[in-house]
């Protein structure tokens, strides 16, 4: 855990930052100031269709949030990248069934070329602890 100082109305305040599942390039999760920032999650089985990849990704998000003591009810923002906007409805069927009633986060969904062609969906979230 690293400690940083931030300026607030009352002076400087210590803010701890914890990085989890870290390598030289990125961390799968970063905890800072009461929030959990997850990196973009992609499917492990890229042979799956958009619904299958979305399911895999949401399961990864559930596991990462659980590891830090949070859950999907605490997600405040989600960003979804689709490699093809025509799969929007297919992804949404899985997403809508996964989001707990009354806990829908602010959400962004865009079409984008993803890092590698087999990926059809990538999702990143920010959640409260």
mmCIF file of C-alpha atoms in Angstrom:
data_model
loop_
_atom_site.group_PDB
_atom_site.id
_atom_site.type_symbol
_atom_site.label_atom_id
_atom_site.label_comp_id
_atom_site.label_asym_id
_atom_site.label_seq_id
_atom_site.Cartn_x
_atom_site.Cartn_y
_atom_site.Cartn_z
ATOM 1 C CA UNK A 1 0.000 0.000 0.000
ATOM 2 C CA UNK A 2 1.248 3.449 -0.868
ATOM 3 C CA UNK A 3 0.394 6.645 0.966
ATOM 4 C CA UNK A 4 -0.231 9.931 -0.852
ATOM 5 C CA UNK A 5 -1.173 13.337 0.454
ATOM 6 C CA UNK A 6 -4.092 15.293 -0.958
ATOM 7 C CA UNK A 7 -5.027 18.896 -0.301
ATOM 8 C CA UNK A 8 -8.435 19.461 1.266
ATOM 9 C CA UNK A 9 -10.143 22.412 2.962
ATOM 10 C CA UNK A 10 -8.644 21.420 6.301
ATOM 11 C CA UNK A 11 -5.107 20.993 4.938
ATOM 12 C CA UNK A 12 -3.368 17.882 3.706
ATOM 13 C CA UNK A 13 -4.936 14.475 4.232
ATOM 14 C CA UNK A 14 -3.337 11.075 3.826
ATOM 15 C CA UNK A 15 -4.822 8.879 1.105
ATOM 16 C CA UNK A 16 -3.808 5.236 0.843
ATOM 17 C CA UNK A 17 -3.697 3.550 -2.546
ATOM 18 C CA UNK A 18 -3.680 -0.221 -2.794
ATOM 19 C CA UNK A 19 -2.981 -2.045 -6.067
ATOM 20 C CA UNK A 20 -4.081 -5.652 -6.542
ATOM 21 C CA UNK A 21 -3.042 -8.297 -9.046
ATOM 22 C CA UNK A 22 -0.362 -5.973 -10.359
ATOM 23 C CA UNK A 23 2.222 -6.518 -13.061
ATOM 24 C CA UNK A 24 4.585 -4.152 -14.876
ATOM 25 C CA UNK A 25 1.783 -2.832 -17.084
ATOM 26 C CA UNK A 26 -1.349 -2.642 -14.975
ATOM 27 C CA UNK A 27 -3.309 -3.619 -11.887
ATOM 28 C CA UNK A 28 -6.570 -5.536 -12.071
ATOM 29 C CA UNK A 29 -7.935 -3.422 -9.226
ATOM 30 C CA UNK A 30 -6.885 -0.224 -7.465
ATOM 31 C CA UNK A 31 -8.433 0.901 -4.192
ATOM 32 C CA UNK A 32 -8.243 4.620 -3.454
ATOM 33 C CA UNK A 33 -10.274 7.025 -1.367
ATOM 34 C CA UNK A 34 -13.099 4.541 -0.711
ATOM 35 C CA UNK A 35 -13.452 3.434 -4.337
ATOM 36 C CA UNK A 36 -12.388 0.383 -6.314
ATOM 37 C CA UNK A 37 -11.287 0.942 -9.887
ATOM 38 C CA UNK A 38 -11.246 -2.237 -11.972
ATOM 39 C CA UNK A 39 -9.268 -2.465 -15.171
ATOM 40 C CA UNK A 40 -11.101 -3.410 -18.331
ATOM 41 C CA UNK A 41 -12.104 -7.067 -18.089
ATOM 42 C CA UNK A 42 -12.257 -9.365 -21.103
ATOM 43 C CA UNK A 43 -13.364 -12.960 -21.590
ATOM 44 C CA UNK A 44 -11.035 -15.904 -21.089
ATOM 45 C CA UNK A 45 -12.835 -17.978 -23.723
ATOM 46 C CA UNK A 46 -12.856 -15.796 -26.822
ATOM 47 C CA UNK A 47 -14.672 -18.468 -28.859
ATOM 48 C CA UNK A 48 -17.851 -17.541 -26.976
ATOM 49 C CA UNK A 49 -20.363 -15.186 -28.566
ATOM 50 C CA UNK A 50 -21.048 -11.722 -27.144
ATOM 51 C CA UNK A 51 -23.486 -13.092 -24.551
ATOM 52 C CA UNK A 52 -20.962 -15.709 -23.453
ATOM 53 C CA UNK A 53 -18.109 -13.211 -23.270
ATOM 54 C CA UNK A 54 -20.290 -10.768 -21.333
ATOM 55 C CA UNK A 55 -21.200 -13.509 -18.836
ATOM 56 C CA UNK A 56 -17.535 -14.399 -18.322
ATOM 57 C CA UNK A 57 -16.611 -10.742 -17.802
ATOM 58 C CA UNK A 58 -19.387 -10.109 -15.277
ATOM 59 C CA UNK A 59 -18.292 -13.208 -13.346
ATOM 60 C CA UNK A 60 -14.729 -11.781 -13.232
ATOM 61 C CA UNK A 61 -16.071 -8.447 -12.002
ATOM 62 C CA UNK A 62 -18.081 -10.215 -9.273
ATOM 63 C CA UNK A 63 -14.954 -12.094 -8.149
ATOM 64 C CA UNK A 64 -12.699 -9.028 -8.124
ATOM 65 C CA UNK A 65 -15.229 -6.993 -6.141
ATOM 66 C CA UNK A 66 -15.730 -9.848 -3.683
ATOM 67 C CA UNK A 67 -11.957 -10.094 -3.178
ATOM 68 C CA UNK A 68 -11.911 -6.528 -1.838
ATOM 69 C CA UNK A 69 -15.113 -6.746 0.195
ATOM 70 C CA UNK A 70 -17.521 -5.110 -2.228
ATOM 71 C CA UNK A 71 -20.154 -6.292 -4.710
ATOM 72 C CA UNK A 72 -22.100 -5.248 -7.797
ATOM 73 C CA UNK A 73 -24.626 -3.302 -5.689
ATOM 74 C CA UNK A 74 -21.799 -0.814 -5.018
ATOM 75 C CA UNK A 75 -20.891 -0.153 -8.674
ATOM 76 C CA UNK A 76 -21.262 3.542 -9.422
ATOM 77 C CA UNK A 77 -20.028 3.599 -13.023
ATOM 78 C CA UNK A 78 -19.511 1.068 -15.807
ATOM 79 C CA UNK A 79 -17.839 1.522 -19.173
ATOM 80 C CA UNK A 80 -18.579 -1.058 -21.854
ATOM 81 C CA UNK A 81 -16.752 -1.374 -25.147
ATOM 82 C CA UNK A 82 -18.286 -3.470 -27.929
ATOM 83 C CA UNK A 83 -16.327 -4.410 -31.033
ATOM 84 C CA UNK A 84 -19.599 -4.244 -33.008
ATOM 85 C CA UNK A 85 -22.508 -1.995 -32.025
ATOM 86 C CA UNK A 86 -24.928 -4.481 -33.616
ATOM 87 C CA UNK A 87 -24.343 -6.776 -30.610
ATOM 88 C CA UNK A 88 -25.657 -4.122 -28.188
ATOM 89 C CA UNK A 89 -28.943 -5.957 -27.510
ATOM 90 C CA UNK A 90 -27.214 -9.340 -27.081
ATOM 91 C CA UNK A 91 -24.882 -7.845 -24.447
ATOM 92 C CA UNK A 92 -27.753 -5.987 -22.741
ATOM 93 C CA UNK A 93 -29.777 -9.177 -22.181
ATOM 94 C CA UNK A 94 -26.938 -10.500 -20.008
ATOM 95 C CA UNK A 95 -26.174 -7.111 -18.415
ATOM 96 C CA UNK A 96 -29.814 -6.426 -17.487
ATOM 97 C CA UNK A 97 -30.176 -9.844 -15.816
ATOM 98 C CA UNK A 98 -26.943 -9.253 -13.856
ATOM 99 C CA UNK A 99 -27.570 -5.728 -12.508
ATOM 100 C CA UNK A 100 -29.411 -5.864 -9.172
ATOM 101 C CA UNK A 101 -32.789 -4.133 -9.243
ATOM 102 C CA UNK A 102 -32.482 -0.595 -7.923
ATOM 103 C CA UNK A 103 -28.667 -0.573 -8.248
ATOM 104 C CA UNK A 104 -28.056 0.319 -11.898
ATOM 105 C CA UNK A 105 -24.801 2.293 -12.211
ATOM 106 C CA UNK A 106 -24.123 5.233 -14.477
ATOM 107 C CA UNK A 107 -23.110 3.552 -17.726
ATOM 108 C CA UNK A 108 -21.222 4.278 -20.911
ATOM 109 C CA UNK A 109 -21.343 1.912 -23.890
ATOM 110 C CA UNK A 110 -19.403 2.540 -27.096
ATOM 111 C CA UNK A 111 -18.278 0.691 -30.181
ATOM 112 C CA UNK A 112 -14.513 0.413 -30.398
ATOM 113 C CA UNK A 113 -11.802 -1.714 -31.924
ATOM 114 C CA UNK A 114 -10.575 -3.808 -28.998
ATOM 115 C CA UNK A 115 -6.925 -4.728 -28.393
ATOM 116 C CA UNK A 116 -7.240 -8.172 -30.011
ATOM 117 C CA UNK A 117 -9.838 -9.301 -32.576
ATOM 118 C CA UNK A 118 -11.211 -12.305 -30.627
ATOM 119 C CA UNK A 119 -12.485 -9.971 -27.893
ATOM 120 C CA UNK A 120 -16.000 -8.712 -28.556
ATOM 121 C CA UNK A 121 -16.700 -7.033 -25.196
ATOM 122 C CA UNK A 122 -14.652 -5.263 -22.544
ATOM 123 C CA UNK A 123 -16.070 -3.852 -19.308
ATOM 124 C CA UNK A 124 -14.486 -1.640 -16.628
ATOM 125 C CA UNK A 125 -16.225 -0.538 -13.454
ATOM 126 C CA UNK A 126 -15.771 1.813 -10.522
ATOM 127 C CA UNK A 127 -17.368 0.739 -7.249
ATOM 128 C CA UNK A 128 -17.563 1.987 -3.682
ATOM 129 C CA UNK A 129 -16.119 -0.149 -0.915
#
